[in-house]
Every structure is written in C-alpha cells, then in structure tokens.
PDB file of C-alpha atoms and ligand atoms in Angstrom:
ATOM      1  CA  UNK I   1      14.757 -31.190   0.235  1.00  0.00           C
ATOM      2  CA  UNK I   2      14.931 -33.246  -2.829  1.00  0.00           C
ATOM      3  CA  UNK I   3      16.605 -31.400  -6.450  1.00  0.00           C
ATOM      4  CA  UNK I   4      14.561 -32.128  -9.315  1.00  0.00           C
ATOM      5  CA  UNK I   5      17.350 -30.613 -11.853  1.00  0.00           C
ATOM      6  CA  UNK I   6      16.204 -32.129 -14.557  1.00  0.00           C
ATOM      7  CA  UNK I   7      12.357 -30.611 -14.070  1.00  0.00           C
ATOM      8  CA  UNK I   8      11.601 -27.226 -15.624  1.00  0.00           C
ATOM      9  CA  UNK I   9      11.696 -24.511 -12.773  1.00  0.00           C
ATOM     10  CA  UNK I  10      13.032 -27.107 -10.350  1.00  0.00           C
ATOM     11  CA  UNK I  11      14.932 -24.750  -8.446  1.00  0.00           C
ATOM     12  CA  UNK I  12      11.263 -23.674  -7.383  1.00  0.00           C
ATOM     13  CA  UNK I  13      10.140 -27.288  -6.316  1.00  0.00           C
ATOM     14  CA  UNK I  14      11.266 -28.007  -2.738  1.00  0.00           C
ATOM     15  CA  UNK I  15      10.069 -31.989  -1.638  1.00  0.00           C
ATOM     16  CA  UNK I  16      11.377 -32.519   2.039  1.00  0.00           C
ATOM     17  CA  UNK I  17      13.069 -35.389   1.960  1.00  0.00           C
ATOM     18  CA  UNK I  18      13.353 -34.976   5.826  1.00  0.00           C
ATOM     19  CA  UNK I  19      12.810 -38.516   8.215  1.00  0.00           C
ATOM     20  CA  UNK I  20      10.100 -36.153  10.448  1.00  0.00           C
ATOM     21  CA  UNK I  21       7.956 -35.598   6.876  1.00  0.00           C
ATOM     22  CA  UNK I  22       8.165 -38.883   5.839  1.00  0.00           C
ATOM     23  CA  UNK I  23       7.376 -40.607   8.910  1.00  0.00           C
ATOM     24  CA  UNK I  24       4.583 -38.576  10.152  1.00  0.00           C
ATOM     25  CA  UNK I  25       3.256 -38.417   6.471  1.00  0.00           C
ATOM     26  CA  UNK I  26       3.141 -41.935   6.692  1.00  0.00           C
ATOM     27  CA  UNK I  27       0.790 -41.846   9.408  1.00  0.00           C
ATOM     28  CA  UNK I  28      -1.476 -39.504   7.550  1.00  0.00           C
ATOM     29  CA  UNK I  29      -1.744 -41.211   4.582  1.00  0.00           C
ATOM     30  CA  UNK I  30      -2.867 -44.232   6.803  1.00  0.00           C
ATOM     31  CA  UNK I  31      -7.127 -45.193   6.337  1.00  0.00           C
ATOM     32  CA  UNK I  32      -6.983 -46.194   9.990  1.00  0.00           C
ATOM     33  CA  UNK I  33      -5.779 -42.539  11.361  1.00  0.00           C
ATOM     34  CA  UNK I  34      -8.504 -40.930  12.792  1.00  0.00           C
ATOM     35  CA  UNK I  35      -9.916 -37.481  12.335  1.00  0.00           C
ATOM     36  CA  UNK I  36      -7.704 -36.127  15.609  1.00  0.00           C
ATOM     37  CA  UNK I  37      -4.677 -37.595  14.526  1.00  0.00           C
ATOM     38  CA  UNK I  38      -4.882 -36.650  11.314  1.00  0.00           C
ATOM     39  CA  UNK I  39      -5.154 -32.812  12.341  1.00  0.00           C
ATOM     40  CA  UNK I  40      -2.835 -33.075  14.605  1.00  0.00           C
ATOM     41  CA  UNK I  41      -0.377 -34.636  11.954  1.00  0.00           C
ATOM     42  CA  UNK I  42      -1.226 -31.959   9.142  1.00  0.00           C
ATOM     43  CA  UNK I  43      -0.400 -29.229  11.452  1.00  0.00           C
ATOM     44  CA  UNK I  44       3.207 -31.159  12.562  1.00  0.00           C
ATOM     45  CA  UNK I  45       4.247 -31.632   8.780  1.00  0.00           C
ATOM     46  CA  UNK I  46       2.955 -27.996   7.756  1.00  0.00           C
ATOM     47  CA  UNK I  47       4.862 -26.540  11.116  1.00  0.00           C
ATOM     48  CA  UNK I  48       7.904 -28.670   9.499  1.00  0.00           C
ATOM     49  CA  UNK I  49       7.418 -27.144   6.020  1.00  0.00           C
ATOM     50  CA  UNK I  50       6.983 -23.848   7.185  1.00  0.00           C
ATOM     51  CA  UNK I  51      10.194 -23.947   8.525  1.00  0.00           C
ATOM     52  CA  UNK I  52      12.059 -24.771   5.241  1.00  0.00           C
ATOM     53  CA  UNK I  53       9.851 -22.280   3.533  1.00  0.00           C
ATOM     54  CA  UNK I  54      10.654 -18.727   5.517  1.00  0.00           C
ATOM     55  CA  UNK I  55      14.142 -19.854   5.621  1.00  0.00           C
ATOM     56  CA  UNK I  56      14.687 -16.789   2.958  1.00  0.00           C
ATOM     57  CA  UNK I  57      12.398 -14.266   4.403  1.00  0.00           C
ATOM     58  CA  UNK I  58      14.510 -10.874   4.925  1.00  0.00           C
ATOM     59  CA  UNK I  59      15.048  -9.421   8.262  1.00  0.00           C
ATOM     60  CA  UNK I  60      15.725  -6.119   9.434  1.00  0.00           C
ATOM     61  CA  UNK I  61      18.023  -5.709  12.620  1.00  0.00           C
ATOM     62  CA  UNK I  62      16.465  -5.666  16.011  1.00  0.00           C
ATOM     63  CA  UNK I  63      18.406  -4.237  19.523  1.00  0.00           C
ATOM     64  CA  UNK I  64      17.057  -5.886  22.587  1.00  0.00           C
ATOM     65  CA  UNK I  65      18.793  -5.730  26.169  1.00  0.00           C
ATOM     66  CA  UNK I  66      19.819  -9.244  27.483  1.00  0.00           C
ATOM     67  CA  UNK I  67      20.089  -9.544  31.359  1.00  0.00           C
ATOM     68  CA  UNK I  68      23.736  -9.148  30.419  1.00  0.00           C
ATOM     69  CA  UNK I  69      24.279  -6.668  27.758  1.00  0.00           C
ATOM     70  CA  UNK I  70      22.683  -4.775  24.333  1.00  0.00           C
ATOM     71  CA  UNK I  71      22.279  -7.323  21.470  1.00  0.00           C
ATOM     72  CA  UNK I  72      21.606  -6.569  17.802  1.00  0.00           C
ATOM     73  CA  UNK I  73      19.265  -9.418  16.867  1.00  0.00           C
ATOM     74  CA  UNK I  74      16.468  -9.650  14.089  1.00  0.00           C
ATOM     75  CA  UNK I  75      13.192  -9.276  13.015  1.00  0.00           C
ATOM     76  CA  UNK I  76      11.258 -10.137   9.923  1.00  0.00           C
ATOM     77  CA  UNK I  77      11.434  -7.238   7.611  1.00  0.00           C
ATOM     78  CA  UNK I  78       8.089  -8.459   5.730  1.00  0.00           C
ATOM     79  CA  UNK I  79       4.646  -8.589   6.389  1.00  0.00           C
ATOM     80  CA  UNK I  80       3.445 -12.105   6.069  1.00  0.00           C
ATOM     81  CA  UNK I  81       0.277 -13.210   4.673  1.00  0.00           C
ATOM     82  CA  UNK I  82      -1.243 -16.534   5.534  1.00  0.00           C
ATOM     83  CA  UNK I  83      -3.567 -17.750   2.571  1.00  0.00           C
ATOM     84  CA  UNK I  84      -5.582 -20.931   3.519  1.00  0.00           C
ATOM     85  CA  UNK I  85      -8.148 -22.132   1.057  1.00  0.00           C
ATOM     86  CA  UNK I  86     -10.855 -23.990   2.695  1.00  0.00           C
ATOM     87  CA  UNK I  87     -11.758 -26.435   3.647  1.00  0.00           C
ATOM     88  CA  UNK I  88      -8.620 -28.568   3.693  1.00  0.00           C
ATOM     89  CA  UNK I  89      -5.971 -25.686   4.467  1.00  0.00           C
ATOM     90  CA  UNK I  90      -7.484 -24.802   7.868  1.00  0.00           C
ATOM     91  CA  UNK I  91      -5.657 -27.649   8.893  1.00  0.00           C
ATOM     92  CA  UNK I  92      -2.585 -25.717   8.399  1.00  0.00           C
ATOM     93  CA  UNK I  93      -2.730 -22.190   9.293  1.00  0.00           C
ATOM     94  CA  UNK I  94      -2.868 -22.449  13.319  1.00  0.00           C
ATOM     95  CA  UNK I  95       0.428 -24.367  12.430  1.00  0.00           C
ATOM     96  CA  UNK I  96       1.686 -21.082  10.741  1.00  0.00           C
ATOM     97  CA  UNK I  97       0.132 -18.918  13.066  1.00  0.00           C
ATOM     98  CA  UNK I  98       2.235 -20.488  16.021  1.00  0.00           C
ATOM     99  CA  UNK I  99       5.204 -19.947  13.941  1.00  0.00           C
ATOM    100  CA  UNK I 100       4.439 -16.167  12.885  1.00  0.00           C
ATOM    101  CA  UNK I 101       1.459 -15.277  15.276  1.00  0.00           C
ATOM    102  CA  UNK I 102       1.641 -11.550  13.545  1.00  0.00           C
ATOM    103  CA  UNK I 103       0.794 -12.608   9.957  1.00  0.00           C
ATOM    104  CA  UNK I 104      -2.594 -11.617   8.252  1.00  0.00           C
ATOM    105  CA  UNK I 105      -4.765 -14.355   7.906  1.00  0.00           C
ATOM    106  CA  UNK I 106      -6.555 -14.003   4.165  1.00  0.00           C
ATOM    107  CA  UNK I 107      -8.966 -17.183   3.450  1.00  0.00           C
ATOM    108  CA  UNK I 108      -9.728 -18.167  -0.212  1.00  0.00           C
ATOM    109  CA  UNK I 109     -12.874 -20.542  -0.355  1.00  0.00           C
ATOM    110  CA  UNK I 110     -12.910 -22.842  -3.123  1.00  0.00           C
ATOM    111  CA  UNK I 111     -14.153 -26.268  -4.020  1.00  0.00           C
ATOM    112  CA  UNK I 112     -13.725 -28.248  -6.851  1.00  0.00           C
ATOM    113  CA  UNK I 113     -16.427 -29.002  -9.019  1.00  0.00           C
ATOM    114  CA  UNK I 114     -16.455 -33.085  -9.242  1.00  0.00           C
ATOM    115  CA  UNK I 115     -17.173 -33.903 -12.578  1.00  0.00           C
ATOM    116  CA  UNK I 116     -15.277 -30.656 -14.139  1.00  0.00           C
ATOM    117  CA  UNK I 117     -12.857 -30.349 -11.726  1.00  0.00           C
ATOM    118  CA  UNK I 118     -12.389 -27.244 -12.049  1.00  0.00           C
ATOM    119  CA  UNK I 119     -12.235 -24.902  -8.940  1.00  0.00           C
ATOM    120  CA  UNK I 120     -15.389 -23.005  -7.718  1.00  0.00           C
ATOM    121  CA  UNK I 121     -15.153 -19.893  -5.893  1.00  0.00           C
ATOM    122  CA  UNK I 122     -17.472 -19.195  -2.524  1.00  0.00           C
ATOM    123  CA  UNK I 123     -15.162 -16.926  -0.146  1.00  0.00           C
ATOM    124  CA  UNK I 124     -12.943 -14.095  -1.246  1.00  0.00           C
ATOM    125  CA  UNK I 125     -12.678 -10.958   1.494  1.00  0.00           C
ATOM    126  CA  UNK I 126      -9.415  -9.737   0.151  1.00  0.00           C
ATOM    127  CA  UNK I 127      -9.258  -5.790   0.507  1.00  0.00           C
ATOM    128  CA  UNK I 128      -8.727  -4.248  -3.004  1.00  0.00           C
ATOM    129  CA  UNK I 129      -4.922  -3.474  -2.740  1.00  0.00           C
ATOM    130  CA  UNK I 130      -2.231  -5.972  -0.700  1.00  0.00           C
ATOM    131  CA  UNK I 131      -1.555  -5.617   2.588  1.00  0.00           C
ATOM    132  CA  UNK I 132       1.211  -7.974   3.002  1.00  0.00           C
ATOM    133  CA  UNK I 133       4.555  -8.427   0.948  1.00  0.00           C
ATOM    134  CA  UNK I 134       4.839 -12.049   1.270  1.00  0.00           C
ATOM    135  CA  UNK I 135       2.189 -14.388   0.791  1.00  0.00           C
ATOM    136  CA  UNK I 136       2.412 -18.096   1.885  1.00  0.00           C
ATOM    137  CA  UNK I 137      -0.655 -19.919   0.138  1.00  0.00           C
ATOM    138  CA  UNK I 138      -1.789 -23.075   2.545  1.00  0.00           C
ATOM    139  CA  UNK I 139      -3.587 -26.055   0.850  1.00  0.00           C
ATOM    140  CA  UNK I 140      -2.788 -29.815   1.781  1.00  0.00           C
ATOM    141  CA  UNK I 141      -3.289 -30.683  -1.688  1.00  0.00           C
ATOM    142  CA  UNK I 142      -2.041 -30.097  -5.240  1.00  0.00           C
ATOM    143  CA  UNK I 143      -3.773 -32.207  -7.529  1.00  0.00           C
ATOM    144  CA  UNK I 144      -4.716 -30.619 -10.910  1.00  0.00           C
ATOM    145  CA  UNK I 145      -3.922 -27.445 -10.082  1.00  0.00           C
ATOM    146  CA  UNK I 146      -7.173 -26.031 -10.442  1.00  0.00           C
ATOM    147  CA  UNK I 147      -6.999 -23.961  -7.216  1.00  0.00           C
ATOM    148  CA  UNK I 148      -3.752 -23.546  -6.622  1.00  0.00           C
ATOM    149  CA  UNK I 149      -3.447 -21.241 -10.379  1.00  0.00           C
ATOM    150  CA  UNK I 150      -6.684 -19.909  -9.046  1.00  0.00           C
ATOM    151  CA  UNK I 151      -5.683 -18.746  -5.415  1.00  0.00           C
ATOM    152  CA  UNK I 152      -2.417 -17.560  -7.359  1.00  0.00           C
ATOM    153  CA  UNK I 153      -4.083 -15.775  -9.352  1.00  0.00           C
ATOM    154  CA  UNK I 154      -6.257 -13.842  -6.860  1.00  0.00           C
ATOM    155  CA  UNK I 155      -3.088 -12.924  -5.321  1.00  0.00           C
ATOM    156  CA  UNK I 156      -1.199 -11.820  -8.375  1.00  0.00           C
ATOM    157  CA  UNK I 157      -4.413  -9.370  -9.456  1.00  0.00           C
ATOM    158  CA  UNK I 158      -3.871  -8.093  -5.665  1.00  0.00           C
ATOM    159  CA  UNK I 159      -0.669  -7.876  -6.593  1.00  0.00           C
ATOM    160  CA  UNK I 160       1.051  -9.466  -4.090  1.00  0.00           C
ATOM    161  CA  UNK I 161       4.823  -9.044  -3.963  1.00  0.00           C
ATOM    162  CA  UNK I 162       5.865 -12.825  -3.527  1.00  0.00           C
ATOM    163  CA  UNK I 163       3.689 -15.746  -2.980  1.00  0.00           C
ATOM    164  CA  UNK I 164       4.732 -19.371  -2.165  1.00  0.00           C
ATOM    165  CA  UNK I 165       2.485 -22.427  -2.231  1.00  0.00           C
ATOM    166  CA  UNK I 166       3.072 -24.507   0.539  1.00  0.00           C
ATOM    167  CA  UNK I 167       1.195 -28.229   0.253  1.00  0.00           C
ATOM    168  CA  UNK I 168       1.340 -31.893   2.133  1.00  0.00           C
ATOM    169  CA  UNK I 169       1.190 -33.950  -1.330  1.00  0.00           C
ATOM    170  CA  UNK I 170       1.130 -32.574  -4.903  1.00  0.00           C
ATOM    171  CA  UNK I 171       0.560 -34.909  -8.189  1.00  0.00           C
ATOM    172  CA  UNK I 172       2.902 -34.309 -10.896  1.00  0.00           C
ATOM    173  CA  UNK I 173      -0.185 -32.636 -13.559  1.00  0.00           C
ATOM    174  CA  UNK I 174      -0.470 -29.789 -10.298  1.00  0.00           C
ATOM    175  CA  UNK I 175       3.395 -29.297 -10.232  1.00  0.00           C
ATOM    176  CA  UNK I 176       3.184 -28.739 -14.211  1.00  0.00           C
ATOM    177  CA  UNK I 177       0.048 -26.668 -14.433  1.00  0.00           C
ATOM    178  CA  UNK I 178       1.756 -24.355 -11.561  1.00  0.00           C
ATOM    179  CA  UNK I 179       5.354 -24.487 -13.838  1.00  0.00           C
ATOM    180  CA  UNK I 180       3.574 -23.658 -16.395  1.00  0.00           C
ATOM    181  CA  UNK I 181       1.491 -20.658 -15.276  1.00  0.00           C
ATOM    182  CA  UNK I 182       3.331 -19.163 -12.301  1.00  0.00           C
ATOM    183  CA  UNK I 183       7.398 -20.024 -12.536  1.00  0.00           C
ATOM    184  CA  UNK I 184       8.008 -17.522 -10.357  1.00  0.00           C
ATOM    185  CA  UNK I 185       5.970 -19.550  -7.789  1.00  0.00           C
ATOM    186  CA  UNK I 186       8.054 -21.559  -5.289  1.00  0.00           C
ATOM    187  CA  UNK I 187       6.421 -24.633  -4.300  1.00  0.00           C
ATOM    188  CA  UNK I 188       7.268 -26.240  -1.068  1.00  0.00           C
ATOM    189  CA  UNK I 189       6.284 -29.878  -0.326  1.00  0.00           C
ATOM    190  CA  UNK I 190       5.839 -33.167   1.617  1.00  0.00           C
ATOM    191  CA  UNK I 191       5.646 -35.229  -0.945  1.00  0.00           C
ATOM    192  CA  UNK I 192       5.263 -35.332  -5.208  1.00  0.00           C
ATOM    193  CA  UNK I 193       3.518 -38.960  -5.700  1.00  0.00           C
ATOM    194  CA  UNK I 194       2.632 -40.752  -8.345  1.00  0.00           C
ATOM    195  CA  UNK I 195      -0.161 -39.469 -10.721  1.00  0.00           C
ATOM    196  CA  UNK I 196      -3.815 -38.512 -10.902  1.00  0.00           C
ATOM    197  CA  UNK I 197      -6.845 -41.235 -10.885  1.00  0.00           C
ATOM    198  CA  UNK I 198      -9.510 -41.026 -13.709  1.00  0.00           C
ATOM    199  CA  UNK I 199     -11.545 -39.130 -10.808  1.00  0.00           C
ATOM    200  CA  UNK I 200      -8.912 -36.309 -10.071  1.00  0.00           C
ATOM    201  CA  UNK I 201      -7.533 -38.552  -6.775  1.00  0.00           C
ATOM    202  CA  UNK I 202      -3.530 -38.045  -6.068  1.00  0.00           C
ATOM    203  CA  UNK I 203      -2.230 -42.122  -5.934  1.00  0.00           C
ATOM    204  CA  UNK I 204      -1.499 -43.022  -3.523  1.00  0.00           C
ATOM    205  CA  UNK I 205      -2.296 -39.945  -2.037  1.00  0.00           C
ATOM    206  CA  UNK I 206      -3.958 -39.771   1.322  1.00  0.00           C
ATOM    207  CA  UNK I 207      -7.300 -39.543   0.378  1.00  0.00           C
ATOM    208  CA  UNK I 208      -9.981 -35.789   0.575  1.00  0.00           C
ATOM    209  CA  UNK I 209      -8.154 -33.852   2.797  1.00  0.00           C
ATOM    210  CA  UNK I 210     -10.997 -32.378   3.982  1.00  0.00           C
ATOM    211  CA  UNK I 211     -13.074 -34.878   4.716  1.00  0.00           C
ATOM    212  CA  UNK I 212     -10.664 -36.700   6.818  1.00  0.00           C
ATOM    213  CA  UNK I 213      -9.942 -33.606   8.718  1.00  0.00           C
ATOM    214  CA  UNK I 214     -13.220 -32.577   9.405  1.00  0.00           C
ATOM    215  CA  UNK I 215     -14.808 -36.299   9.979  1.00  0.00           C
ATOM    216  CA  UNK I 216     -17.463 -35.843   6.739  1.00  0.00           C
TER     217      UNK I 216
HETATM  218  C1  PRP B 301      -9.123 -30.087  -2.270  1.00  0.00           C
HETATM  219  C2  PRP B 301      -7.807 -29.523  -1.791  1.00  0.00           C
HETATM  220  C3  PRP B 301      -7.494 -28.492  -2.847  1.00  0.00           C
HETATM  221  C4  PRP B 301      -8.076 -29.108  -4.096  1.00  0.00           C
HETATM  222  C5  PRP B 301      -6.955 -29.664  -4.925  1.00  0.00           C
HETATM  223  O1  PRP B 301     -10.170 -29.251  -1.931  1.00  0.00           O
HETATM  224  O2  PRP B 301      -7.853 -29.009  -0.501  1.00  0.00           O
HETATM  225  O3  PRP B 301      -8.044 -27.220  -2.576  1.00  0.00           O
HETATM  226  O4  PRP B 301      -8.938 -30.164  -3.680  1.00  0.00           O
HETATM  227  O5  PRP B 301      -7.418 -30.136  -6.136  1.00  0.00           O
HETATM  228  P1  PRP B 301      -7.033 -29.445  -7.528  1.00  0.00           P
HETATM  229  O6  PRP B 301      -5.555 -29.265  -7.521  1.00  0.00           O
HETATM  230  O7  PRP B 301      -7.492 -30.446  -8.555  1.00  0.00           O
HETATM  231  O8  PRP B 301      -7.775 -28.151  -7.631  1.00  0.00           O
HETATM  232  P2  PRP B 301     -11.693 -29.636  -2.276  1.00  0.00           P
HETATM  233  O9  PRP B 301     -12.086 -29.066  -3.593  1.00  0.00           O
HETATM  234  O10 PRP B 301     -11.880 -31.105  -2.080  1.00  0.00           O
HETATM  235  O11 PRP B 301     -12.502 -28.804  -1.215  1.00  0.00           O
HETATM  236  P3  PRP B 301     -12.592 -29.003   0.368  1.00  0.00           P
HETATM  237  O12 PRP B 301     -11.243 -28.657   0.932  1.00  0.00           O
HETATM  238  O13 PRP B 301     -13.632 -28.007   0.733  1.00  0.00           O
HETATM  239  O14 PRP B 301     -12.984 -30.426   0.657  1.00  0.00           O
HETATM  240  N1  URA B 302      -8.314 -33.138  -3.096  1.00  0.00           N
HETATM  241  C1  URA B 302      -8.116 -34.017  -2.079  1.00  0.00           C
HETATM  242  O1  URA B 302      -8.511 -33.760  -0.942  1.00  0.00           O
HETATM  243  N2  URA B 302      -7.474 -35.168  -2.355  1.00  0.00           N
HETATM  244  C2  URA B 302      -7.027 -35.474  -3.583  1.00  0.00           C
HETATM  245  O2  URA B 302      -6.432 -36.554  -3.769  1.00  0.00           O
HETATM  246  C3  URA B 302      -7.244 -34.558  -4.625  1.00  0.00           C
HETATM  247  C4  URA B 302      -7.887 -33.393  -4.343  1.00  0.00           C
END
C-alpha cells in the first residue's frame, strides 16, 4: 500500500500498490474485457483488497482439537457487516462473502442523478439500530463522493461502530469529499487516478462500473 504523508488523513488512504492489483486492474480497465471477465476480475481485486482491509479486525481466542493436540487459535471478535451499494458493488460482495461467509449482508441502493450528480436513494432495509460492529462499505467506484458520504452517512445515523470504504478506483475530488466529511473513515483502494471529466467520469478510469458488469 502506497503512503500519501503529505495528504490530509493519509494514514486513512490505503492504494495497493501490490503487482496482483495492478495487473489484474489493468485488465479491467481494458474496453475489450468482456462482461465475464470483468466480474470475474472485480471480485479477484476486491478478494485482494479485502485482505489488506480486515488485517486489523480484533479476534477473540478460539480452542480447537488438532488430530494431534488442543490448540488456542482465533476467531473474529466482531460482527462484520457487508454494505454493497448497487448496482456496481454486487460485483464485490460474493468476493467478501467467500472471505467472511458469516457477515450480514446490508444493501444501500443508490444511483447518481446524471446531470446533478448527486446520489439518489431507491433501497435502504437497514433495521433501526446496528447489528454489526464493523461495517465494510463495497462500491467499485469513488468518484465525487456523492454516495460514498451518503452510504456513510446511513451508517453513522445507524450508528455503526466502524465503517471502512473499500473501492477498485477513486478520483482525487471522492478521496477529499470523504477527508473532509468522515476522517475517521479508512479508505482502502486499487487505485487513486487522475481527476474527474466535465461529466463526473474518473480518467482514465475504467469506465460505468455497472454497466460493464451487468452487460447494459
Ligand atoms: C456508480 C458507482 C458509485 C457511484 C460513484 O454508481 O458504483 O456508486 O457511481 O459516483 P459518485 O462518487 O460521484 O457518487 P451509479 O450511480 O452509476 O449507479 P449504478 O451502480 O446503479 O450503475
Ligand atoms: N461511476 C462509474 O461507474 N464510473 C465512473 O467513472 C464514475 C462513476
């Protein structure tokens, strides 16, 4: 993972710098990949980035016998919460799920409005109080930020104990907006390109996530 010392909150910006990442986010951000490949490449790079982000989670001890003898081992201490936002973040949570198959699954729907930008809400079936103490929010994309502040925020008024924001490719106006409004919001990443097009495009990007996923 890459330091960004000299951004504000950088110890909370984590960009893989790992030859896996880059090479198979190479291949996604590739027009010719088709629709299979490209799922099958978001769930390898999220499966990669999941790894780097539960590397903290707390775990409580565990006794199990071996064929051999007792052994004190671990398990996770937390209950995890897998947030996908559709459309694009589907893409990533059977990824997840083979790494924690006991985690919650919580969607957010949200789209972005295309001449505003901003995010629009359609799906929310969160129960009224939190159910998990760790939250891992899914979305391939960070672009203005719109939904990522917006899926935080759902979280934070469930009152989640500690929410990451896991994403494929993030623009540097996302990273901000997130800096900005949730600091305490670690955000773990493929890759932090260039900047935003006039239409609200990461360059060079990959592309809509969702479209390219889903074949639309
Ligand atoms: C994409 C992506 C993010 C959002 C990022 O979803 O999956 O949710 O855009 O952009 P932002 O940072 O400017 O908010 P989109 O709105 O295209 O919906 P979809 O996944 O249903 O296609
Ligand atoms: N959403 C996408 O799918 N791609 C972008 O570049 C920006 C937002």
């Amino acid at each position: 993972m890459t330091d960004f010392g000299a951004v504000a909150g950088a110890d909370q910006l984590h960009v893989s710098t790992h030859p896996l990442v880059r090479e198979k986010l190479t291949r996604l951000r590739d027009e010719t990949t088709p629709p299979k490949i490209f799922r099958e490449l978001v769930a390898e790079i999220a499966t990669l980035l999941l790894y780097e982000a539960t590397a903290d989670l707390p775990t409580d001890e565990r006794e199990v016998r071996t064929p051999l003898a007792a052994y004190k081992g671990a398990r996770l201490k937390d209950k995890v919460g897998l947030i996908p936002v559709l459309r694009a973040g589907i893409g990533m949570v059977e990824a997840a799920l083979e790494l924690m198959p006991e985690a919650q699954v919580w969607h957010i729907g949200l789209f972005r409005d295309e001449r505003t930008l901003r995010p629009i809400s359609y799906y929310n079936k969160l129960p009224s109080s939190a159910t998990v103490q760790v939250c891992l929010v899914l979305d391939p994309m960070l672009a203005t930020g719109g939904s990522a502040t917006e899926t935080v925020d759902i979280l934070k008024k469930w009152v989640a104990e500690r929410i990451k924001f896991l994403g494929l490719i993030a623009a540097p106006e996302g990273v901000e907006r997130m800096r900005k409004e949730f600091a305490d919001v670690p955000l773990y990443l493929a890759a932090l390109d260039s900047h935003l097009n006039e239409i609200g495009y990461i360059v060079p990007g990959l592309g809509d996530a969702g479209d390219r996923q889903f074949a639309t």
